[in-house]
C-alpha cells in the first residue's frame, strides 16, 4: 500500500512538471497558469469541443493545443461528464459582449507568472494559490477538488482543511483509481457529511423511486440505497454516523443525527446491513436545531418487530428497503416513508399530507 502511494505521488509530480513545461507553448511570456471565473463562458471563439470527465482533463487538452488561449467547461448531458470548449481567444482579447454569464459553467483564462514560480508553484499573479493547491509554495494538492486528486471521504476533506463549502467533491473510498463525484454537506453540525440517499419532489411526485443497488449510485442527483448498497459502502468507508432529514412544505421537518457511541453504532450497523437486529431508538439520536417533528419526540413508540408495534426500535424488519420505507415510524401516526404514490415525512402513510415542489428526504453518513 505504501509503495503504491509513493508511485502515485511520483506520477502526479511528473505530470505537474510536464504540464508546467507545456504551458509555455500557449503564450509568449515566461509561463502561464489558468485562473477560473465561475458562471461565465467566452462565446464565438470555440475551435474545438469534446466531452471530458472534469476540468483537469480539459486543462490538459488546452495545454496540448498550440492554438488554445482559454477554455470553457460546461455541464454535459451526462451528470458524470462535462463539455470542454477550447477557445482561440481570451476574454481580454475580445469585446465584453462575448464574455457571457452562464450558471454552472466556468471560464479558464491564462495569467502570467514568473519562471521561478514554475514548476513547483501554482500561484496566481496576485500571490495566492490556484484553487487546486495550497501550502507556502502552493505545492500541496487540495484533495477532492478534481478527479486526479480524490479524497477518501467528505469527512477527510473537512479534516484536512480542503473544504470549499457545501457542494460536489471527488472521493475514492476504495483507492481504486476510479473516483466518484459526490455531494458533501460541509456546514451542518461541523460538516463532513456524504449524501447517500436523496429524493426531492419536483413539479409532480416521482412514479417510482430511484433505487440504487450499488453504492456507486451516490453520484446521481436522485437516489435511494438498498441494504446491499449501504453494506458495500460501509465495507469501503468507515462512517460512524447517520443523519436523517426530511421536510414537507405543507407539514413538518424530521431531522436527527445518530450519536457517536455504541447505541448510535447499532443504528449504523442495522441500516448498513451488517446486522438485521433492529436497534433501540431512544438514546440513539439527537434532534437537530430545525427538527420540529412529532416523531422525534416519541422514540418509545417507534417500530415494528415480530408483529408487535410500538417496540421502541428503528425500522420494521430485514428488508432491502429499510433506508426508505418505515425507517422510523409510530404506528398509524408519524412515518419516514417513501413508496410512490405515498411520501410521508412525520405524517401518516395512509393519509399523507400533500406533497409540493421542494419536499425532500435525505440521508447522510459521516
Short mmCIF file of C-alpha atoms in Angstrom, two decimals:
data_model
loop_
_atom_site.label_atom_id
_atom_site.label_comp_id
_atom_site.label_asym_id
_atom_site.label_seq_id
_atom_site.Cartn_x
_atom_site.Cartn_y
_atom_site.Cartn_z
CA UNK A 1 0.00 0.00 0.00
CA UNK A 2 2.79 2.41 0.93
CA UNK A 3 4.69 1.58 -2.29
CA UNK A 4 1.55 2.15 -4.36
CA UNK A 5 1.01 5.55 -2.71
CA UNK A 6 4.62 6.58 -3.42
CA UNK A 7 4.23 5.59 -7.07
CA UNK A 8 1.00 7.65 -7.33
CA UNK A 9 2.72 10.66 -5.76
CA UNK A 10 5.69 10.28 -8.11
CA UNK A 11 3.45 10.11 -11.18
CA UNK A 12 1.48 13.15 -10.00
CA UNK A 13 4.74 15.11 -9.62
CA UNK A 14 5.88 14.09 -13.11
CA UNK A 15 2.53 15.16 -14.57
CA UNK A 16 2.77 18.56 -12.91
CA UNK A 17 6.30 19.04 -14.28
CA UNK A 18 5.21 18.13 -17.80
CA UNK A 19 2.13 20.39 -17.58
CA UNK A 20 4.27 23.30 -16.44
CA UNK A 21 6.67 22.86 -19.36
CA UNK A 22 3.82 22.59 -21.84
CA UNK A 23 2.22 25.76 -20.50
CA UNK A 24 4.83 27.99 -22.18
CA UNK A 25 3.56 26.94 -25.61
CA UNK A 26 0.30 28.87 -25.22
CA UNK A 27 1.82 32.31 -24.73
CA UNK A 28 4.88 34.44 -25.32
CA UNK A 29 5.60 35.13 -21.66
CA UNK A 30 7.72 33.07 -19.27
CA UNK A 31 4.94 30.83 -18.02
CA UNK A 32 1.17 30.66 -17.68
CA UNK A 33 -1.39 29.08 -15.40
CA UNK A 34 -5.16 29.34 -15.59
CA UNK A 35 -7.48 31.15 -13.22
CA UNK A 36 -11.21 30.47 -13.02
CA UNK A 37 -14.21 32.72 -13.47
CA UNK A 38 -17.27 30.78 -12.37
CA UNK A 39 -20.65 31.02 -14.09
CA UNK A 40 -19.12 32.57 -17.23
CA UNK A 41 -18.07 31.43 -20.72
CA UNK A 42 -16.41 33.02 -23.74
CA UNK A 43 -18.57 32.69 -26.88
CA UNK A 44 -17.91 32.87 -30.64
CA UNK A 45 -14.31 31.66 -30.35
CA UNK A 46 -14.70 27.91 -29.74
CA UNK A 47 -12.43 25.95 -32.06
CA UNK A 48 -12.88 22.52 -30.53
CA UNK A 49 -15.48 20.89 -28.27
CA UNK A 50 -15.32 17.48 -26.60
CA UNK A 51 -16.65 15.55 -23.62
CA UNK A 52 -14.38 15.22 -20.57
CA UNK A 53 -14.59 13.79 -17.08
CA UNK A 54 -13.55 17.00 -15.30
CA UNK A 55 -11.84 20.41 -15.57
CA UNK A 56 -8.36 18.89 -15.23
CA UNK A 57 -8.81 16.86 -18.43
CA UNK A 58 -9.96 19.97 -20.32
CA UNK A 59 -6.95 21.89 -18.99
CA UNK A 60 -4.66 19.18 -20.37
CA UNK A 61 -6.35 19.33 -23.78
CA UNK A 62 -5.74 23.09 -23.92
CA UNK A 63 -2.09 22.69 -22.97
CA UNK A 64 -1.58 20.21 -25.80
CA UNK A 65 -3.15 22.52 -28.40
CA UNK A 66 -0.87 25.34 -29.57
CA UNK A 67 -3.82 27.46 -30.69
CA UNK A 68 -5.69 27.23 -27.37
CA UNK A 69 -5.72 30.51 -25.44
CA UNK A 70 -8.50 29.76 -22.93
CA UNK A 71 -11.26 27.21 -22.36
CA UNK A 72 -14.83 26.82 -21.09
CA UNK A 73 -16.10 23.89 -19.03
CA UNK A 74 -19.87 23.42 -19.14
CA UNK A 75 -22.34 20.82 -17.79
CA UNK A 76 -22.78 17.87 -20.12
CA UNK A 77 -25.84 15.80 -20.94
CA UNK A 78 -24.48 13.06 -18.67
CA UNK A 79 -24.13 14.10 -15.00
CA UNK A 80 -20.74 12.33 -14.82
CA UNK A 81 -19.36 14.21 -17.88
CA UNK A 82 -18.51 17.83 -18.74
CA UNK A 83 -18.31 19.70 -22.06
CA UNK A 84 -14.83 21.08 -22.78
CA UNK A 85 -14.59 24.00 -25.24
CA UNK A 86 -11.17 25.21 -26.38
CA UNK A 87 -11.03 28.89 -27.39
CA UNK A 88 -8.57 30.60 -29.75
CA UNK A 89 -9.02 33.90 -27.86
CA UNK A 90 -9.12 35.04 -24.25
CA UNK A 91 -11.74 37.26 -22.63
CA UNK A 92 -9.22 40.11 -22.59
CA UNK A 93 -8.74 39.85 -26.37
CA UNK A 94 -12.45 40.11 -27.21
CA UNK A 95 -15.35 42.54 -26.72
CA UNK A 96 -17.10 42.36 -23.35
CA UNK A 97 -20.29 41.26 -25.11
CA UNK A 98 -18.65 37.91 -25.94
CA UNK A 99 -17.93 37.12 -22.29
CA UNK A 100 -21.30 35.92 -21.07
CA UNK A 101 -22.76 34.76 -17.77
CA UNK A 102 -23.85 31.12 -17.73
CA UNK A 103 -24.67 29.42 -14.44
CA UNK A 104 -22.93 26.11 -13.78
CA UNK A 105 -20.17 26.79 -16.31
CA UNK A 106 -16.62 28.07 -15.80
CA UNK A 107 -14.20 30.06 -17.93
CA UNK A 108 -10.45 29.44 -17.58
CA UNK A 109 -8.13 32.19 -18.77
CA UNK A 110 -4.33 32.43 -18.50
CA UNK A 111 -2.47 34.70 -16.09
CA UNK A 112 1.23 35.46 -16.10
CA UNK A 113 3.65 34.06 -13.57
CA UNK A 114 7.41 34.36 -13.33
CA UNK A 115 9.63 31.50 -14.49
CA UNK A 116 10.85 30.90 -10.96
CA UNK A 117 7.29 30.04 -9.90
CA UNK A 118 7.25 27.05 -12.27
CA UNK A 119 7.02 24.14 -11.99
CA UNK A 120 6.70 23.79 -8.19
CA UNK A 121 4.48 26.81 -7.56
CA UNK A 122 0.82 27.04 -8.51
CA UNK A 123 0.29 30.74 -7.74
CA UNK A 124 -1.79 33.39 -9.38
CA UNK A 125 -0.16 36.68 -10.26
CA UNK A 126 -1.62 38.10 -7.05
CA UNK A 127 0.46 35.67 -4.99
CA UNK A 128 -2.48 33.49 -3.99
CA UNK A 129 -2.52 29.76 -4.69
CA UNK A 130 -4.62 28.40 -7.51
CA UNK A 131 -7.75 26.65 -6.27
CA UNK A 132 -6.44 23.07 -6.53
CA UNK A 133 -3.31 23.78 -4.44
CA UNK A 134 -2.27 25.07 -1.02
CA UNK A 135 0.88 25.41 1.12
CA UNK A 136 3.63 28.03 1.41
CA UNK A 137 4.77 27.31 -2.14
CA UNK A 138 1.34 26.19 -3.34
CA UNK A 139 2.76 22.72 -3.88
CA UNK A 140 0.21 20.70 -1.88
CA UNK A 141 -2.82 19.46 -3.84
CA UNK A 142 -6.23 20.01 -2.30
CA UNK A 143 -7.90 16.63 -2.01
CA UNK A 144 -11.32 16.14 -3.52
CA UNK A 145 -11.30 19.14 -5.85
CA UNK A 146 -10.71 17.15 -9.05
CA UNK A 147 -10.76 13.52 -10.17
CA UNK A 148 -6.97 13.30 -10.33
CA UNK A 149 -6.65 14.09 -6.61
CA UNK A 150 -9.65 12.46 -4.92
CA UNK A 151 -10.09 12.27 -1.17
CA UNK A 152 -11.08 9.27 0.92
CA UNK A 153 -14.33 10.83 2.17
CA UNK A 154 -16.20 14.07 2.78
CA UNK A 155 -15.03 13.94 6.38
CA UNK A 156 -11.37 13.60 5.36
CA UNK A 157 -11.76 16.67 3.12
CA UNK A 158 -13.17 18.61 6.07
CA UNK A 159 -10.49 17.35 8.48
CA UNK A 160 -7.66 18.30 6.09
CA UNK A 161 -8.96 21.85 5.70
CA UNK A 162 -9.67 21.34 1.99
CA UNK A 163 -13.39 22.06 2.19
CA UNK A 164 -14.75 24.81 -0.05
CA UNK A 165 -18.25 24.57 1.44
CA UNK A 166 -21.27 22.50 0.51
CA UNK A 167 -21.07 21.02 -2.97
CA UNK A 168 -19.62 18.36 -5.24
CA UNK A 169 -16.29 16.71 -4.46
CA UNK A 170 -14.33 13.70 -5.72
CA UNK A 171 -13.80 10.73 -3.37
CA UNK A 172 -12.25 7.28 -3.82
CA UNK A 173 -13.02 5.19 -0.72
CA UNK A 174 -11.58 2.06 -2.32
CA UNK A 175 -8.38 3.79 -3.50
CA UNK A 176 -9.12 2.12 -6.82
CA UNK A 177 -8.30 4.98 -9.18
CA UNK A 178 -11.99 5.11 -10.14
CA UNK A 179 -13.28 8.04 -8.06
CA UNK A 180 -16.85 9.24 -7.57
CA UNK A 181 -18.17 12.79 -7.77
CA UNK A 182 -20.47 13.11 -4.76
CA UNK A 183 -22.29 15.74 -2.74
CA UNK A 184 -20.80 16.77 0.62
CA UNK A 185 -22.57 18.82 3.27
CA UNK A 186 -19.72 20.77 4.85
CA UNK A 187 -21.76 23.06 7.11
CA UNK A 188 -24.37 21.09 9.10
CA UNK A 189 -23.13 20.01 12.53
CA UNK A 190 -19.48 20.87 11.64
CA UNK A 191 -19.75 19.23 8.20
CA UNK A 192 -18.12 16.19 6.62
CA UNK A 193 -21.42 14.55 5.60
CA UNK A 194 -21.74 12.39 2.46
CA UNK A 195 -25.19 12.38 0.83
CA UNK A 196 -26.18 8.74 0.21
CA UNK A 197 -29.94 8.99 -0.39
CA UNK A 198 -31.79 11.92 -1.91
CA UNK A 199 -35.37 12.29 -3.11
CA UNK A 200 -36.59 15.79 -3.94
CA UNK A 201 -40.12 16.36 -5.20
CA UNK A 202 -40.34 18.31 -8.45
CA UNK A 203 -43.47 19.60 -10.14
CA UNK A 204 -45.01 16.14 -9.66
CA UNK A 205 -44.06 13.25 -7.34
CA UNK A 206 -41.97 10.51 -8.99
CA UNK A 207 -43.85 7.42 -10.12
CA UNK A 208 -41.04 5.19 -8.89
CA UNK A 209 -38.08 5.54 -6.56
CA UNK A 210 -34.51 5.92 -7.93
CA UNK A 211 -33.32 2.76 -6.14
CA UNK A 212 -29.57 2.02 -6.38
CA UNK A 213 -28.24 -1.46 -5.63
CA UNK A 214 -24.59 -0.34 -5.54
CA UNK A 215 -23.11 2.49 -3.50
CA UNK A 216 -21.60 3.91 -6.69
CA UNK A 217 -25.12 5.17 -7.42
CA UNK A 218 -24.50 8.03 -4.97
CA UNK A 219 -23.17 10.05 -7.90
CA UNK A 220 -26.78 10.61 -9.02
CA UNK A 221 -28.84 13.67 -8.19
CA UNK A 222 -31.71 11.47 -7.02
CA UNK A 223 -31.10 8.11 -5.34
CA UNK A 224 -32.05 5.79 -2.51
CA UNK A 225 -29.76 2.93 -1.49
CA UNK A 226 -30.74 -0.64 -0.74
CA UNK A 227 -29.40 -2.50 2.29
CA UNK A 228 -26.88 -4.23 -0.01
CA UNK A 229 -25.62 -0.91 -1.39
CA UNK A 230 -25.23 0.51 2.12
CA UNK A 231 -23.33 -2.60 3.18
CA UNK A 232 -20.98 -2.19 0.21
CA UNK A 233 -20.45 1.45 1.13
CA UNK A 234 -19.57 0.76 4.76
CA UNK A 235 -17.19 -2.02 3.73
CA UNK A 236 -15.13 0.66 1.95
CA UNK A 237 -15.94 3.75 4.02
CA UNK A 238 -15.71 3.59 7.80
CA UNK A 239 -18.52 6.02 8.64
CA UNK A 240 -19.86 6.08 12.19
CA UNK A 241 -22.95 8.30 11.99
CA UNK A 242 -26.19 8.61 10.02
CA UNK A 243 -28.33 11.71 9.57
CA UNK A 244 -31.99 11.55 8.50
CA UNK A 245 -33.54 14.78 7.19
CA UNK A 246 -36.94 15.13 5.56
CA UNK A 247 -39.26 18.10 5.21
CA UNK A 248 -42.63 18.92 3.68
CA UNK A 249 -43.69 22.46 2.88
CA UNK A 250 -47.21 21.52 3.99
CA UNK A 251 -46.01 19.68 7.08
CA UNK A 252 -43.08 19.42 9.47
CA UNK A 253 -39.34 18.69 9.44
CA UNK A 254 -37.81 15.49 10.81
CA UNK A 255 -34.06 15.95 11.29
CA UNK A 256 -32.00 13.70 13.58
CA UNK A 257 -28.38 12.51 13.78
CA UNK A 258 -27.28 9.27 15.37
CA UNK A 259 -24.99 9.68 18.36
CA UNK A 260 -21.32 8.67 18.20
CA UNK A 261 -21.47 5.84 20.75
CA UNK A 262 -22.40 2.15 20.89
CA UNK A 263 -26.13 2.93 20.77
CA UNK A 264 -25.68 5.00 17.63
CA UNK A 265 -23.31 2.39 16.18
CA UNK A 266 -26.10 -0.20 16.42
CA UNK A 267 -28.25 2.04 14.20
CA UNK A 268 -25.44 2.41 11.66
CA UNK A 269 -24.90 -1.37 11.59
CA UNK A 270 -28.60 -2.01 11.04
CA UNK A 271 -29.03 0.44 8.16
CA UNK A 272 -25.71 -0.72 6.66
CA UNK A 273 -26.98 -4.29 6.51
CA UNK A 274 -24.27 -5.57 8.86
CA UNK A 275 -26.98 -6.91 11.14
CA UNK A 276 -30.73 -7.49 10.97
CA UNK A 277 -31.15 -6.81 14.68
CA UNK A 278 -33.34 -3.72 14.98
CA UNK A 279 -31.65 -1.13 17.21
CA UNK A 280 -33.22 0.75 20.10
CA UNK A 281 -34.46 4.20 19.13
CA UNK A 282 -34.37 6.08 22.45
CA UNK A 283 -30.90 7.36 23.22
CA UNK A 284 -29.61 6.59 19.73
CA UNK A 285 -30.03 10.03 18.18
CA UNK A 286 -30.10 13.76 18.83
CA UNK A 287 -32.56 16.20 17.32
CA UNK A 288 -31.08 18.88 15.08
CA UNK A 289 -31.93 22.53 15.65
CA UNK A 290 -34.58 22.73 12.92
CA UNK A 291 -36.36 19.50 13.87
CA UNK A 292 -39.98 20.24 14.75
CA UNK A 293 -41.32 16.73 14.23
CA UNK A 294 -43.63 14.75 16.48
CA UNK A 295 -41.83 11.54 15.57
CA UNK A 296 -38.53 12.53 17.17
CA UNK A 297 -40.31 13.22 20.48
CA UNK A 298 -41.87 9.75 20.88
CA UNK A 299 -38.98 7.35 20.37
CA UNK A 300 -40.51 4.87 22.84
CA UNK A 301 -43.38 4.28 20.39
CA UNK A 302 -41.28 3.59 17.29
CA UNK A 303 -41.06 0.44 15.23
CA UNK A 304 -42.44 -2.97 14.36
CA UNK A 305 -40.73 -6.17 15.50
CA UNK A 306 -42.05 -9.75 15.30
CA UNK A 307 -45.55 -8.48 14.59
CA UNK A 308 -45.59 -6.07 17.52
CA UNK A 309 -45.80 -2.28 17.17
CA UNK A 310 -44.51 0.48 19.50
CA UNK A 311 -41.43 -1.53 20.50
CA UNK A 312 -39.08 1.48 20.76
CA UNK A 313 -36.89 0.45 17.83
CA UNK A 314 -35.82 1.70 14.41
CA UNK A 315 -37.22 0.06 11.27
CA UNK A 316 -39.64 -2.71 10.52
CA UNK A 317 -37.58 -5.79 9.70
CA UNK A 318 -34.93 -7.31 7.49
CA UNK A 319 -35.90 -5.91 4.08
CA UNK A 320 -33.67 -4.24 1.47
CA UNK A 321 -35.80 -1.07 1.67
CA UNK A 322 -35.08 -0.27 5.31
CA UNK A 323 -33.44 3.06 4.46
CA UNK A 324 -36.55 4.50 2.82
CA UNK A 325 -39.66 2.53 3.89
CA UNK A 326 -40.59 2.72 7.59
CA UNK A 327 -37.05 3.68 8.59
CA UNK A 328 -38.56 5.43 11.62
CA UNK A 329 -42.29 5.43 12.41
CA UNK A 330 -45.03 5.19 15.00
CA UNK A 331 -47.98 3.03 14.05
CA UNK A 332 -50.79 4.99 12.42
CA UNK A 333 -49.27 8.42 13.14
CA UNK A 334 -45.80 9.64 12.11
CA UNK A 335 -43.72 7.99 9.39
CA UNK A 336 -40.50 8.23 7.36
CA UNK A 337 -41.92 6.52 4.29
CA UNK A 338 -41.34 6.64 0.53
CA UNK A 339 -43.26 4.29 -1.71
CA UNK A 340 -44.94 6.04 -4.66
CA UNK A 341 -47.54 7.40 -4.76
CA UNK A 342 -47.21 7.95 -0.99
CA UNK A 343 -44.47 10.07 0.56
CA UNK A 344 -44.60 10.65 4.33
CA UNK A 345 -42.41 12.86 6.50
CA UNK A 346 -43.73 12.91 10.04
CA UNK A 347 -47.22 12.21 8.70
CA UNK A 348 -49.25 9.02 8.16
CA UNK A 349 -48.52 6.99 5.00
CA UNK A 350 -52.22 6.07 4.66
CA UNK A 351 -53.36 9.70 4.68
CA UNK A 352 -50.20 11.70 3.98
CA UNK A 353 -50.14 15.46 3.71
CA UNK A 354 -49.99 16.65 0.08
CA UNK A 355 -46.52 16.86 -1.47
CA UNK A 356 -45.28 20.02 -3.15
CA UNK A 357 -42.22 21.08 -5.12
CA UNK A 358 -39.16 21.14 -2.89
CA UNK A 359 -40.25 18.50 -0.38
CA UNK A 360 -37.28 16.23 0.31
CA UNK A 361 -35.94 13.11 2.01
CA UNK A 362 -32.16 12.96 2.53
CA UNK A 363 -29.82 10.54 4.33
CA UNK A 364 -26.17 11.37 5.04
CA UNK A 365 -23.27 9.41 6.52
CA UNK A 366 -20.15 10.67 8.29
#
